[in-house]
Coordinates of C-alpha atoms in Angstrom, one line a residue:
Chain A
X23 CA 1.4 37.1 -12.3
X24 CA -1.4 37.4 -14.9
X25 CA -4.9 38.3 -13.8
X26 CA -6.6 35.2 -12.5
X27 CA -9.6 35.5 -14.8
X28 CA -7.4 36.1 -17.9
X29 CA -5.4 33.0 -16.9
X30 CA -8.6 30.9 -16.7
X31 CA -9.7 32.1 -20.1
X32 CA -6.4 31.3 -21.8
X33 CA -6.2 27.8 -20.2
X34 CA -9.7 27.0 -21.5
X35 CA -8.9 28.2 -25.0
X36 CA -5.7 26.4 -25.0
X37 CA -7.1 23.0 -24.0
X38 CA -10.2 23.2 -26.2
X39 CA -10.3 21.0 -29.3
X40 CA -12.4 23.5 -31.1
X41 CA -12.5 27.3 -31.4
X42 CA -14.9 28.8 -28.7
X43 CA -17.4 31.6 -28.6
X44 CA -17.2 34.0 -25.5
X45 CA -20.4 32.3 -24.2
X46 CA -18.8 28.9 -24.3
X47 CA -15.7 30.2 -22.5
X48 CA -18.0 31.7 -19.9
X49 CA -19.6 28.2 -19.3
X50 CA -16.1 27.1 -18.1
X51 CA -14.8 30.1 -16.2
X52 CA -18.0 31.6 -14.7
X53 CA -19.0 35.2 -14.5
X54 CA -16.4 37.8 -15.6
X55 CA -15.4 40.1 -18.4
X56 CA -14.7 37.5 -21.1
X57 CA -14.5 40.0 -23.9
X58 CA -12.0 42.1 -21.9
X59 CA -9.9 39.0 -21.2
X60 CA -9.9 38.0 -24.9
X61 CA -8.6 41.5 -25.8
X62 CA -6.0 41.4 -23.1
X63 CA -4.7 38.0 -24.4
X64 CA -4.8 39.2 -27.9
X65 CA -2.6 42.1 -27.0
X66 CA -0.2 40.1 -24.8
X67 CA 0.4 37.5 -27.5
X68 CA 1.0 39.9 -30.4
X69 CA 4.4 39.2 -31.8
X70 CA 4.8 35.9 -30.0
X71 CA 5.1 32.5 -31.6
X72 CA 1.5 31.7 -31.1
X73 CA -1.3 34.1 -31.1
X74 CA -5.0 34.5 -30.3
X75 CA -7.2 34.8 -33.4
X76 CA -10.9 35.4 -34.0
X77 CA -12.8 33.6 -36.7
X78 CA -16.3 35.0 -36.8
X79 CA -17.6 34.6 -33.2
X80 CA -15.1 31.9 -32.3
X81 CA -11.6 32.4 -30.7
X82 CA -8.6 30.1 -30.7
X83 CA -4.9 30.0 -30.3
X84 CA -2.9 29.2 -33.3
X85 CA 0.8 29.2 -34.3
X86 CA 1.9 32.5 -35.8
X87 CA 1.0 32.3 -39.5
X88 CA 4.4 33.7 -40.6
X89 CA 6.1 30.7 -38.9
X90 CA 4.1 28.0 -40.7
X91 CA 7.1 27.1 -42.8
X92 CA 8.8 25.8 -39.7
X93 CA 6.1 23.2 -39.3
X94 CA 6.2 21.8 -42.8
X95 CA 2.4 21.5 -42.8
X96 CA 1.8 18.9 -45.5
X97 CA 0.0 16.8 -43.0
X98 CA 0.5 13.4 -44.6
X99 CA 0.1 12.0 -41.0
X100 CA 1.8 9.0 -39.6
X101 CA 0.4 5.8 -40.7
X102 CA 0.1 2.7 -38.5
X103 CA 1.6 -0.5 -39.8
X104 CA -0.9 -3.0 -41.0
X105 CA -1.5 -6.1 -38.9
X106 CA 0.2 -8.3 -41.5
X107 CA 3.2 -6.0 -41.5
X108 CA 3.6 -5.8 -37.7
X109 CA 3.2 -9.6 -37.5
X110 CA 5.8 -10.1 -40.2
X111 CA 8.2 -7.7 -38.5
X112 CA 7.7 -9.5 -35.2
X113 CA 8.5 -12.9 -36.8
X114 CA 11.6 -11.5 -38.4
X115 CA 12.8 -10.0 -35.2
X116 CA 12.3 -13.2 -33.2
X117 CA 13.5 -15.6 -35.9
X118 CA 16.0 -13.7 -38.0
X119 CA 17.4 -14.5 -40.5
X120 CA 14.0 -15.6 -41.8
X121 CA 12.9 -16.4 -45.4
X122 CA 9.4 -15.6 -46.7
X123 CA 8.5 -19.3 -46.4
X124 CA 9.6 -19.2 -42.7
X125 CA 7.3 -16.2 -42.1
X126 CA 4.4 -17.8 -44.0
X127 CA 4.7 -21.1 -42.1
X128 CA 4.8 -19.2 -38.7
X129 CA 1.9 -16.8 -39.6
X130 CA 0.0 -19.6 -41.2
X131 CA -1.1 -17.4 -44.1
X132 CA 0.6 -16.1 -47.2
X133 CA 2.2 -12.7 -47.2
X134 CA 1.9 -10.3 -50.1
X135 CA 4.9 -8.8 -51.8
X136 CA 4.0 -5.3 -50.5
X137 CA 4.2 -6.3 -46.8
X138 CA 8.0 -6.9 -46.8
X139 CA 8.5 -3.8 -49.1
X140 CA 6.8 -1.7 -46.4
X141 CA 9.3 -2.9 -43.7
X142 CA 12.2 -2.4 -46.1
X143 CA 11.0 1.1 -46.8
X144 CA 10.6 1.9 -43.2
X145 CA 14.2 0.8 -42.8
X146 CA 13.4 -1.7 -40.1
X147 CA 14.4 -4.9 -42.1
X148 CA 17.1 -5.7 -44.6
X149 CA 17.9 -8.5 -46.9
X150 CA 20.4 -10.7 -45.1
X151 CA 21.9 -13.1 -47.7
X152 CA 20.5 -16.3 -49.3
X153 CA 20.0 -19.6 -47.5
X154 CA 22.0 -22.4 -49.0
X155 CA 19.0 -24.7 -49.6
X156 CA 17.3 -25.6 -53.0
X157 CA 16.0 -22.4 -54.5
X158 CA 18.5 -20.3 -52.4
X159 CA 15.7 -18.1 -50.8
X160 CA 16.5 -14.6 -49.7
X161 CA 16.5 -14.2 -45.9
X162 CA 15.6 -11.0 -43.9
X163 CA 16.9 -9.6 -40.7
X164 CA 16.3 -6.5 -38.6
X165 CA 18.4 -3.3 -38.8
X166 CA 20.0 -1.0 -36.2
X167 CA 17.2 1.5 -36.8
X168 CA 14.7 -1.1 -35.9
X169 CA 16.2 -1.4 -32.5
X170 CA 16.4 2.4 -32.3
X171 CA 12.8 2.9 -33.2
X172 CA 11.5 0.3 -30.7
X173 CA 13.8 1.5 -27.9
X174 CA 15.8 -1.8 -27.7
X175 CA 19.4 -2.2 -27.0
X176 CA 19.6 -5.6 -28.6
X177 CA 17.2 -8.2 -29.9
X178 CA 17.8 -10.1 -26.7
X179 CA 15.7 -7.5 -24.9
X180 CA 12.6 -8.8 -26.6
X181 CA 10.4 -10.6 -24.1
X182 CA 10.6 -14.4 -24.4
X183 CA 7.7 -16.8 -24.8
X184 CA 7.4 -17.2 -21.0
X185 CA 7.4 -13.4 -20.4
X186 CA 4.7 -13.1 -23.1
X187 CA 2.6 -15.8 -21.5
X188 CA 3.0 -14.2 -18.0
X189 CA 2.0 -10.8 -19.4
X190 CA -1.2 -12.4 -20.8
X191 CA -0.2 -11.8 -24.5
X192 CA -0.2 -15.5 -25.5
X193 CA -3.9 -16.1 -24.8
X194 CA -6.4 -16.3 -27.5
X195 CA -9.6 -14.4 -26.5
X196 CA -11.5 -17.4 -25.0
X197 CA -8.6 -18.2 -22.8
X198 CA -8.4 -14.5 -21.7
X199 CA -12.0 -14.7 -20.5
X200 CA -11.4 -17.9 -18.6
X201 CA -8.3 -16.6 -16.9
X202 CA -10.1 -13.4 -15.9
X203 CA -12.7 -15.6 -14.2
X204 CA -9.9 -17.7 -12.7
X205 CA -8.1 -14.7 -11.2
X206 CA -11.3 -13.7 -9.6
X207 CA -11.4 -17.1 -7.9
X208 CA -7.7 -16.7 -6.9
X209 CA -8.4 -13.6 -4.9
X210 CA -10.5 -15.3 -2.3
Chain B
X29 CA -5.2 -5.7 22.3
X30 CA -8.2 -7.8 21.7
X31 CA -10.3 -4.7 21.6
X32 CA -8.6 -3.7 18.4
X33 CA -9.4 -6.8 16.4
X34 CA -13.1 -6.4 15.7
X35 CA -12.3 -3.0 14.2
X36 CA -10.9 -4.9 11.2
X37 CA -13.8 -6.4 9.4
X38 CA -13.3 -9.9 8.3
X39 CA -13.8 -9.7 4.6
X40 CA -12.1 -12.3 2.4
X41 CA -12.0 -10.7 -1.0
X42 CA -10.0 -7.7 0.2
X43 CA -6.6 -9.4 0.9
X44 CA -4.0 -9.9 -1.7
X45 CA -2.2 -12.5 0.3
X46 CA -0.9 -12.8 3.8
X47 CA 1.6 -9.9 3.6
X48 CA -1.2 -7.6 2.6
X49 CA -3.3 -8.7 5.6
X50 CA -0.4 -8.3 8.0
X51 CA 0.2 -4.8 6.7
X52 CA -3.4 -3.8 7.3
X53 CA -3.2 -5.2 10.8
X54 CA 0.1 -3.4 11.4
X55 CA -1.4 -0.1 10.1
X56 CA -4.3 -0.5 12.4
X57 CA -1.9 -0.2 15.3
X58 CA -1.1 3.4 14.2
X59 CA 2.6 3.2 15.0
X60 CA 5.6 3.7 12.7
X61 CA 6.3 0.4 11.1
X62 CA 9.9 0.6 12.4
X63 CA 8.5 0.7 16.0
X64 CA 6.1 -2.2 15.4
X65 CA 6.0 -5.1 17.8
X66 CA 6.2 -8.2 15.7
X67 CA 5.1 -10.4 18.5
X68 CA 1.9 -8.4 19.1
X69 CA 1.3 -8.3 15.3
X70 CA 1.7 -12.2 15.1
X71 CA -0.8 -12.5 17.9
X72 CA -3.2 -10.3 16.0
X73 CA -2.8 -12.3 12.8
X74 CA -3.4 -15.6 14.6
X75 CA -6.5 -14.1 16.4
X76 CA -7.8 -12.9 13.0
X77 CA -7.3 -16.4 11.5
X78 CA -9.0 -17.9 14.6
X79 CA -12.0 -15.6 14.2
X80 CA -12.3 -16.4 10.5
X81 CA -12.3 -20.0 11.5
X82 CA -15.0 -19.7 14.1
X83 CA -17.1 -17.8 11.5
X84 CA -16.5 -21.0 9.3
X85 CA -15.0 -18.8 6.5
X86 CA -12.9 -20.7 4.0
X87 CA -9.5 -19.3 4.1
X88 CA -7.0 -19.3 1.3
X89 CA -4.1 -21.8 1.8
X90 CA -1.4 -19.1 1.8
X91 CA -3.1 -17.4 4.7
X92 CA -3.0 -20.7 6.7
X93 CA 0.6 -21.4 5.7
X94 CA 1.5 -17.9 7.0
X95 CA -0.4 -18.7 10.2
X96 CA 1.6 -21.9 10.8
X97 CA 4.8 -20.1 10.2
X98 CA 3.9 -17.2 12.5
X99 CA 2.9 -19.6 15.2
X100 CA 6.3 -21.1 14.9
X101 CA 7.9 -17.7 14.9
X102 CA 6.0 -16.7 18.0
X103 CA 7.0 -19.7 20.0
X104 CA 10.6 -19.3 18.9
X105 CA 10.6 -15.6 20.0
X106 CA 9.0 -16.5 23.4
X107 CA 11.4 -19.4 24.2
X108 CA 14.5 -18.6 26.2
X109 CA 17.1 -17.6 23.8
X110 CA 20.0 -19.9 22.9
X111 CA 22.7 -18.3 20.9
X112 CA 23.1 -21.1 18.4
X113 CA 19.4 -21.1 17.4
X114 CA 19.1 -21.5 13.7
X115 CA 17.4 -19.8 12.0
X116 CA 17.7 -16.9 14.5
X117 CA 14.1 -15.9 15.4
X118 CA 15.1 -12.3 15.8
X119 CA 16.4 -12.3 12.3
X120 CA 13.1 -13.9 11.0
X121 CA 11.1 -11.1 12.9
X122 CA 13.4 -8.5 11.4
X123 CA 13.0 -9.9 7.9
X124 CA 9.2 -9.8 8.3
X125 CA 9.3 -6.2 9.6
X126 CA 11.5 -5.2 6.6
X127 CA 9.2 -6.8 4.1
X128 CA 6.2 -4.9 5.7
X129 CA 8.1 -1.7 5.6
X130 CA 9.0 -2.2 1.9
X131 CA 5.4 -3.1 0.9
X132 CA 4.1 -0.2 3.0
X133 CA 6.5 2.2 1.3
X134 CA 5.6 1.1 -2.2
X135 CA 1.9 1.3 -1.4
X136 CA 2.4 4.9 -0.2
X137 CA 4.5 5.8 -3.2
X138 CA 1.9 4.4 -5.6
X139 CA -0.8 6.5 -3.9
X140 CA 1.4 9.6 -4.2
X141 CA 2.1 8.9 -7.8
X142 CA -1.7 8.6 -8.6
X143 CA -2.3 11.8 -6.7
X144 CA 0.0 13.8 -8.9
X145 CA -1.2 16.3 -11.5
X146 CA -1.8 13.8 -14.3
X147 CA -2.2 14.6 -18.0
X148 CA -5.8 14.3 -19.1
X149 CA -7.1 14.5 -15.5
X150 CA -5.5 17.6 -13.9
X151 CA -3.4 19.2 -16.6
X152 CA -4.1 19.3 -20.3
X153 CA -2.1 19.5 -23.5
X154 CA -3.1 21.7 -26.3
X155 CA -6.5 20.6 -27.6
X156 CA -5.9 21.1 -31.3
X157 CA -2.3 21.2 -32.2
X158 CA -1.4 21.9 -35.9
X159 CA 1.1 19.1 -35.7
X160 CA 4.6 19.0 -37.0
X161 CA 5.7 17.2 -40.0
X162 CA 9.2 16.2 -40.1
X163 CA 10.1 14.7 -43.4
X164 CA 13.0 13.0 -42.0
X165 CA 11.1 10.7 -39.7
X166 CA 9.4 7.6 -41.2
X167 CA 5.7 7.8 -41.7
X168 CA 5.2 4.2 -40.5
X169 CA 4.2 3.9 -36.9
X170 CA 4.3 1.0 -34.5
X171 CA 5.2 0.7 -30.9
X172 CA 7.1 -1.9 -29.0
X173 CA 3.8 -3.1 -27.4
X174 CA 2.3 -3.6 -30.9
X175 CA 5.3 -5.6 -31.9
X176 CA 5.4 -8.0 -28.9
X177 CA 1.6 -8.2 -28.9
X178 CA 1.8 -9.2 -32.6
X179 CA 4.3 -11.9 -31.8
X180 CA 2.1 -13.2 -29.0
X181 CA -0.8 -13.4 -31.3
X182 CA 1.1 -15.2 -34.1
X183 CA 2.6 -17.6 -31.5
X184 CA -0.8 -18.3 -30.0
X185 CA -2.1 -19.1 -33.4
X186 CA 0.7 -21.3 -34.7
X187 CA 1.9 -23.1 -31.6
X188 CA 0.5 -26.6 -31.3
X189 CA -2.6 -26.2 -29.3
X190 CA -1.6 -26.7 -25.7
X191 CA -4.5 -27.7 -23.4
X192 CA -3.8 -26.3 -20.1
X193 CA -6.2 -27.8 -17.6
X194 CA -7.1 -24.8 -15.6
X195 CA -9.0 -26.4 -12.8
X196 CA -7.8 -29.5 -11.1
X197 CA -9.9 -31.7 -8.8
X198 CA -9.0 -30.4 -5.4
X199 CA -10.1 -31.2 -1.9
X200 CA -11.1 -28.1 -0.1
X201 CA -10.0 -27.5 3.5
X202 CA -13.6 -27.7 4.7
X203 CA -14.1 -31.1 3.1
X204 CA -10.9 -32.4 4.6
X205 CA -11.9 -31.1 8.0
X206 CA -15.2 -32.8 7.7
X207 CA -13.6 -36.1 6.6
X208 CA -11.0 -36.1 9.4
X209 CA -13.7 -35.2 12.0
X210 CA -15.9 -38.1 10.8
X211 CA -13.1 -40.5 10.9
X212 CA -12.2 -39.3 14.4
X213 CA -15.6 -40.3 15.6
X214 CA -14.4 -43.7 16.2
X215 CA -11.4 -44.0 18.6
X216 CA -8.2 -44.3 16.8
X217 CA -4.6 -44.9 17.8
X218 CA -1.6 -43.6 15.9
X219 CA -2.6 -43.8 12.3
X220 CA -0.6 -42.7 9.2
X221 CA -2.1 -39.5 7.8
X222 CA -2.5 -41.2 4.4
X223 CA -5.2 -43.5 5.8
X224 CA -7.5 -40.5 6.0
X225 CA -7.3 -39.9 2.3
X226 CA -10.0 -41.0 0.0
X227 CA -9.3 -43.9 -2.3
X228 CA -9.0 -42.2 -5.7
X229 CA -6.9 -43.1 -8.7
X230 CA -6.2 -39.5 -9.6
X231 CA -2.7 -38.8 -8.3
X232 CA -3.2 -35.0 -8.5
X233 CA -6.4 -35.2 -6.5
X234 CA -4.6 -37.4 -3.9
X235 CA -1.9 -34.8 -3.6
X236 CA -4.4 -32.0 -3.0
X237 CA -6.2 -34.2 -0.5
X238 CA -3.0 -34.9 1.3
X239 CA -2.2 -31.2 1.6
X240 CA -5.7 -30.3 2.7
X241 CA -5.9 -33.2 5.2
X242 CA -2.5 -32.2 6.6
X243 CA -3.7 -28.6 7.2
X244 CA -6.9 -30.0 8.6
X245 CA -5.1 -32.1 11.1
X246 CA -3.0 -29.0 12.0
X247 CA -6.1 -27.1 12.7
X248 CA -7.5 -29.9 14.8
X249 CA -4.2 -30.2 16.7
X250 CA -4.4 -26.5 17.4
X251 CA -7.9 -27.1 18.8
X252 CA -6.5 -29.8 21.0
X253 CA -8.4 -32.5 19.4
X254 CA -5.7 -34.6 17.8
X255 CA -2.0 -35.1 18.3
X256 CA 0.6 -35.3 15.4
X257 CA 3.8 -37.3 15.4
X258 CA 6.7 -37.4 13.0
X259 CA 9.9 -39.2 13.9
X260 CA 12.3 -37.5 11.5
X261 CA 12.1 -35.0 8.6
X262 CA 10.2 -36.5 5.7
X263 CA 9.2 -39.5 7.9
X264 CA 5.5 -40.6 7.8
X265 CA 3.2 -38.3 9.8
X266 CA 0.9 -40.1 12.3
X267 CA -2.3 -38.8 13.8
X268 CA -4.3 -39.8 16.9
X269 CA -7.3 -38.6 18.7
X270 CA -6.8 -37.0 22.1
X271 CA -9.2 -38.9 24.4
Chain C
X25 CA 8.4 41.9 -30.3
X26 CA 9.8 38.7 -29.0
X27 CA 13.3 37.6 -30.2
X28 CA 12.8 35.8 -33.6
X29 CA 14.6 32.7 -32.5
X30 CA 12.5 32.4 -29.3
X31 CA 9.4 32.9 -31.3
X32 CA 10.4 30.1 -33.6
X33 CA 11.1 27.7 -30.7
X34 CA 7.7 28.5 -29.1
X35 CA 5.9 28.1 -32.3
X36 CA 7.3 24.7 -32.9
X37 CA 6.6 23.5 -29.4
X38 CA 3.1 25.0 -29.5
X39 CA 2.3 23.2 -32.8
X40 CA 3.7 19.8 -31.9
X41 CA 1.4 17.0 -31.0
X42 CA 4.0 15.3 -28.7
X43 CA 6.7 16.6 -26.3
X44 CA 9.9 17.5 -28.0
X45 CA 13.6 17.2 -27.1
X46 CA 15.9 20.2 -27.8
X47 CA 17.4 18.2 -30.7
X48 CA 13.9 17.7 -32.2
X49 CA 13.2 21.4 -31.9
X50 CA 16.6 22.2 -33.5
X51 CA 15.6 20.1 -36.5
X52 CA 12.8 22.6 -37.2
X53 CA 14.3 25.9 -36.2
X54 CA 17.9 25.5 -37.3
X55 CA 21.0 26.5 -35.4
X56 CA 20.6 28.7 -32.3
X57 CA 20.5 28.6 -28.5
X58 CA 17.5 26.3 -28.0
X59 CA 18.3 25.7 -24.3
X60 CA 18.4 29.5 -23.7
X61 CA 15.1 29.9 -25.7
X62 CA 13.5 27.2 -23.6
X63 CA 14.5 28.9 -20.4
X64 CA 13.1 32.2 -21.7
X65 CA 9.8 30.8 -22.7
X66 CA 9.5 28.9 -19.4
X67 CA 10.1 32.3 -17.6
X68 CA 7.7 34.2 -19.8
X69 CA 4.9 31.7 -19.4
X70 CA 5.3 31.3 -15.6
X71 CA 2.0 32.3 -14.0
X72 CA 0.0 32.2 -17.2
X73 CA -2.9 29.8 -17.9
X74 CA -0.6 27.3 -19.6
X75 CA 3.0 26.8 -19.0
X76 CA 6.1 25.2 -20.5
X77 CA 7.3 22.2 -18.6
X78 CA 10.2 19.7 -18.8
X79 CA 9.6 16.0 -18.5
X80 CA 12.9 14.1 -18.7
X81 CA 14.5 15.3 -22.0
X82 CA 11.2 16.4 -23.5
X83 CA 9.4 19.8 -23.2
X84 CA 5.8 20.7 -23.9
X85 CA 3.1 23.2 -23.0
X86 CA 0.3 22.2 -20.6
X87 CA -2.4 23.9 -18.6
X88 CA -1.5 25.2 -15.1
X89 CA -2.3 22.5 -12.5
X90 CA -4.3 24.9 -10.3
X91 CA -6.8 25.4 -13.1
X92 CA -7.8 21.7 -13.2
X93 CA -11.2 22.4 -11.8
X94 CA -12.2 24.5 -14.8
X95 CA -11.1 21.9 -17.4
X96 CA -12.0 18.6 -15.8
X97 CA -15.7 18.5 -16.4
X98 CA -17.1 16.7 -19.3
X99 CA -13.9 14.8 -19.8
X100 CA -13.3 11.2 -19.1
X101 CA -10.1 11.1 -17.2
X102 CA -7.6 8.2 -17.4
X103 CA -9.0 4.8 -16.5
X104 CA -8.3 4.0 -12.9
X105 CA -5.6 1.3 -12.4
X106 CA -6.1 -1.7 -10.1
X107 CA -4.3 -1.7 -6.8
X108 CA -2.0 -4.5 -8.1
X109 CA -1.1 -2.3 -11.2
X110 CA -0.4 0.8 -9.1
X111 CA 1.9 -1.1 -6.7
X112 CA 3.6 -2.8 -9.6
X113 CA 4.1 0.6 -11.4
X114 CA 5.5 2.1 -8.2
X115 CA 7.9 -0.8 -7.6
X116 CA 9.2 -0.6 -11.2
X117 CA 9.6 3.2 -11.0
X118 CA 11.4 3.2 -7.6
X119 CA 13.6 0.2 -8.3
X120 CA 14.2 0.2 -12.0
X121 CA 15.2 -2.0 -13.7
X122 CA 13.0 -4.5 -11.8
X123 CA 12.3 -8.2 -12.7
X124 CA 9.0 -9.9 -12.1
X125 CA 10.6 -11.7 -9.1
X126 CA 11.6 -8.4 -7.6
X127 CA 8.0 -7.2 -7.9
X128 CA 6.6 -10.4 -6.4
X129 CA 9.0 -10.5 -3.5
X130 CA 7.9 -7.0 -2.5
X131 CA 4.2 -7.5 -2.9
X132 CA 4.3 -11.0 -1.4
X133 CA 2.0 -12.4 -4.1
X134 CA 2.4 -13.6 -7.7
X135 CA 1.7 -11.1 -10.4
X136 CA -1.5 -12.0 -12.1
X137 CA -1.7 -12.1 -15.9
X138 CA -2.4 -8.8 -17.4
X139 CA -0.9 -6.6 -14.7
X140 CA 2.3 -5.7 -16.5
X141 CA 0.4 -5.9 -19.7
X142 CA -1.8 -3.0 -18.7
X143 CA 1.3 -0.9 -17.8
X144 CA 3.0 -1.8 -21.1
X145 CA -0.2 -0.9 -23.0
X146 CA -0.4 2.5 -21.3
X147 CA 3.2 3.1 -22.5
X148 CA 4.5 3.7 -18.9
X149 CA 6.8 0.7 -18.7
X150 CA 9.0 -1.1 -21.2
X151 CA 11.2 -4.2 -21.3
X152 CA 14.7 -3.0 -20.3
X153 CA 17.0 -5.9 -21.1
X154 CA 17.8 -9.1 -19.1
X155 CA 19.5 -9.4 -15.8
X156 CA 22.7 -11.4 -16.0
X157 CA 21.7 -13.9 -13.3
X158 CA 20.6 -17.6 -13.7
X159 CA 17.5 -17.7 -15.8
X160 CA 18.4 -14.3 -17.3
X161 CA 15.0 -12.7 -16.3
X162 CA 13.6 -9.8 -18.2
X163 CA 13.7 -6.5 -16.4
X164 CA 11.2 -3.6 -16.7
X165 CA 11.8 0.2 -16.5
X166 CA 9.7 3.2 -16.9
X167 CA 9.4 5.2 -20.2
X168 CA 9.6 8.9 -21.0
X169 CA 5.8 9.0 -21.3
X170 CA 5.6 7.8 -17.7
X171 CA 7.4 10.9 -16.6
X172 CA 5.2 12.9 -18.9
X173 CA 1.9 11.5 -17.6
X174 CA 2.8 12.0 -13.9
X175 CA 4.4 15.4 -14.4
X176 CA 7.9 14.3 -13.3
X177 CA 10.9 16.3 -14.4
X178 CA 13.0 13.2 -13.9
X179 CA 13.0 10.0 -11.8
X180 CA 14.7 11.9 -9.0
X181 CA 11.3 13.8 -8.7
X182 CA 9.5 10.6 -7.7
X183 CA 7.6 11.4 -4.5
X184 CA 9.8 10.6 -1.4
X185 CA 12.5 8.8 -3.4
X186 CA 15.4 10.4 -1.4
X187 CA 13.9 9.5 2.0
X188 CA 13.2 5.9 0.8
X189 CA 16.7 5.6 -0.4
X190 CA 18.2 7.1 2.8
X191 CA 16.1 4.8 4.9
X192 CA 17.5 1.8 2.9
X193 CA 14.0 0.9 1.7
X194 CA 15.1 0.5 -1.9
X195 CA 18.0 -1.8 -1.1
X196 CA 17.7 -5.6 -1.5
X197 CA 16.2 -7.1 1.7
X198 CA 19.3 -9.3 2.4
X199 CA 21.5 -6.3 2.5
X200 CA 19.1 -4.6 4.9
X201 CA 19.0 -7.6 7.2
X202 CA 22.8 -7.9 7.1
X203 CA 23.4 -4.3 8.1
X204 CA 20.7 -4.3 10.7
X205 CA 22.1 -7.4 12.3
X206 CA 25.6 -5.9 12.2
X207 CA 24.5 -2.7 14.0
X208 CA 22.6 -4.8 16.6
X209 CA 25.7 -6.9 17.3
X210 CA 27.7 -3.7 17.7
X211 CA 25.4 -2.3 20.2
X212 CA 25.4 -5.4 22.4

């Protein structure tokens, strides 16, 4: 078992979002030999996958520098889907196969070319043949990796309109306020 | 037994339905739910409803419906037993007990879950992780919640606007009690319950008034002020004043 | 000096923003005994200020629970749930998959709008397919981040679940009535 004071110091450094000075550490852990604890941790961690490092007066844990290649650190960062894209994806999932005109008529606004491209690139939708009507428009459907990503076994797992209504997801904002007031009335 | 009742403060906002109230009463007895006497619990519930009535508190309809059902259960449990009684009152009591045990168990389980060491409250993840980039996974992010919320949003926008009338004209129980009491001022013989309803063209309001008036006459019958009569299931219900 | 493979595994887990499965770890560190390395790190970190924990199939580092008092201040904890939401979550967790009707029959009241919505939004429950009975109601189940948040290694870790199961409190009520009546008749 590690010395209790040393444990406290390492927990504080681990949970902190920024590097800390010994004085900042002391504000959390109270009186004790912070400098000594830092040296102990530094020594214990040497040669491990993550180490304690000092930058000026500030201390923090970081992954061992020689292992950085395992992390592939070009932090492009995950990007959230745009509102238009997620709505388009939802419409395709609920109505597939759907043409661009179907999607536009359900969303009530035009969609730009790039929106479907993003979904194609993410691998969540695929072209699903042409519809045999004038103009033979292309239809779109979801892919197995769509199901995979959203943790669904099949499209039938998507909540139906009644479920959405019961979960409060079909209410425009004004209705949501009204129903909050209503449920307060219900409780008496 | 009566001495226990005032300990439970009558507060109306607190109860999420009759089962919740029953469970609180049962818990106040401080016995294992499996050892609970359903009969004494029923008596406590009825006493609670009584007290609320004397304090002129307006009770939710489901609490009153449960009271009527429990009053029936109590009389069935007290009557000499006949083997062919259907439904078997013992089974009804057992069912109620099992439901209370289940609700009690889940409430306890919920409390224990909330008391666990929770991330962001009791234990913390690393504050500033470098992050992993795995080139193989897609950069686009969206969760199932985002997806179904988006569909809800789109549907709400494009669906033909559906006006749901949230509040219907209803007759409250208090109002129904007042009306019936007024009409009882003059001596009446057997009178169909519909005669107590206000003349109103709104069918929904009439249905609400019928329900409230029925509950009001039940309450007055319980107080021994009126008698009720019904010849057969679904036959008209008649009311008369007890002289 | 720690074993190079163990170092690599702990570096990847330490750097990750989310809990990782052994397969995800392997995608970064290459072939090797990931399970063995996880056990080694678990043992090495035991008693330290932050420890390696397993939640379902996922592993992550977190601060030791007994140090909560040092870290809690100045942080807004998770938003408290309503009583209805807590009970609904417990019912789903102990009975999963559970339908709305299952939840309502145990609680004795209708679920108000927004109760399941709150749990979906927190990422603790998910739609889990439909039950093949009339009406094909949607069922709900808990997610890996439910286990994660509440510090559960698996659903078998749910507080008291073995006792509840042994007492028959997780069986449908009709089964419980039938078996109770049967044993009563036997004893007559």
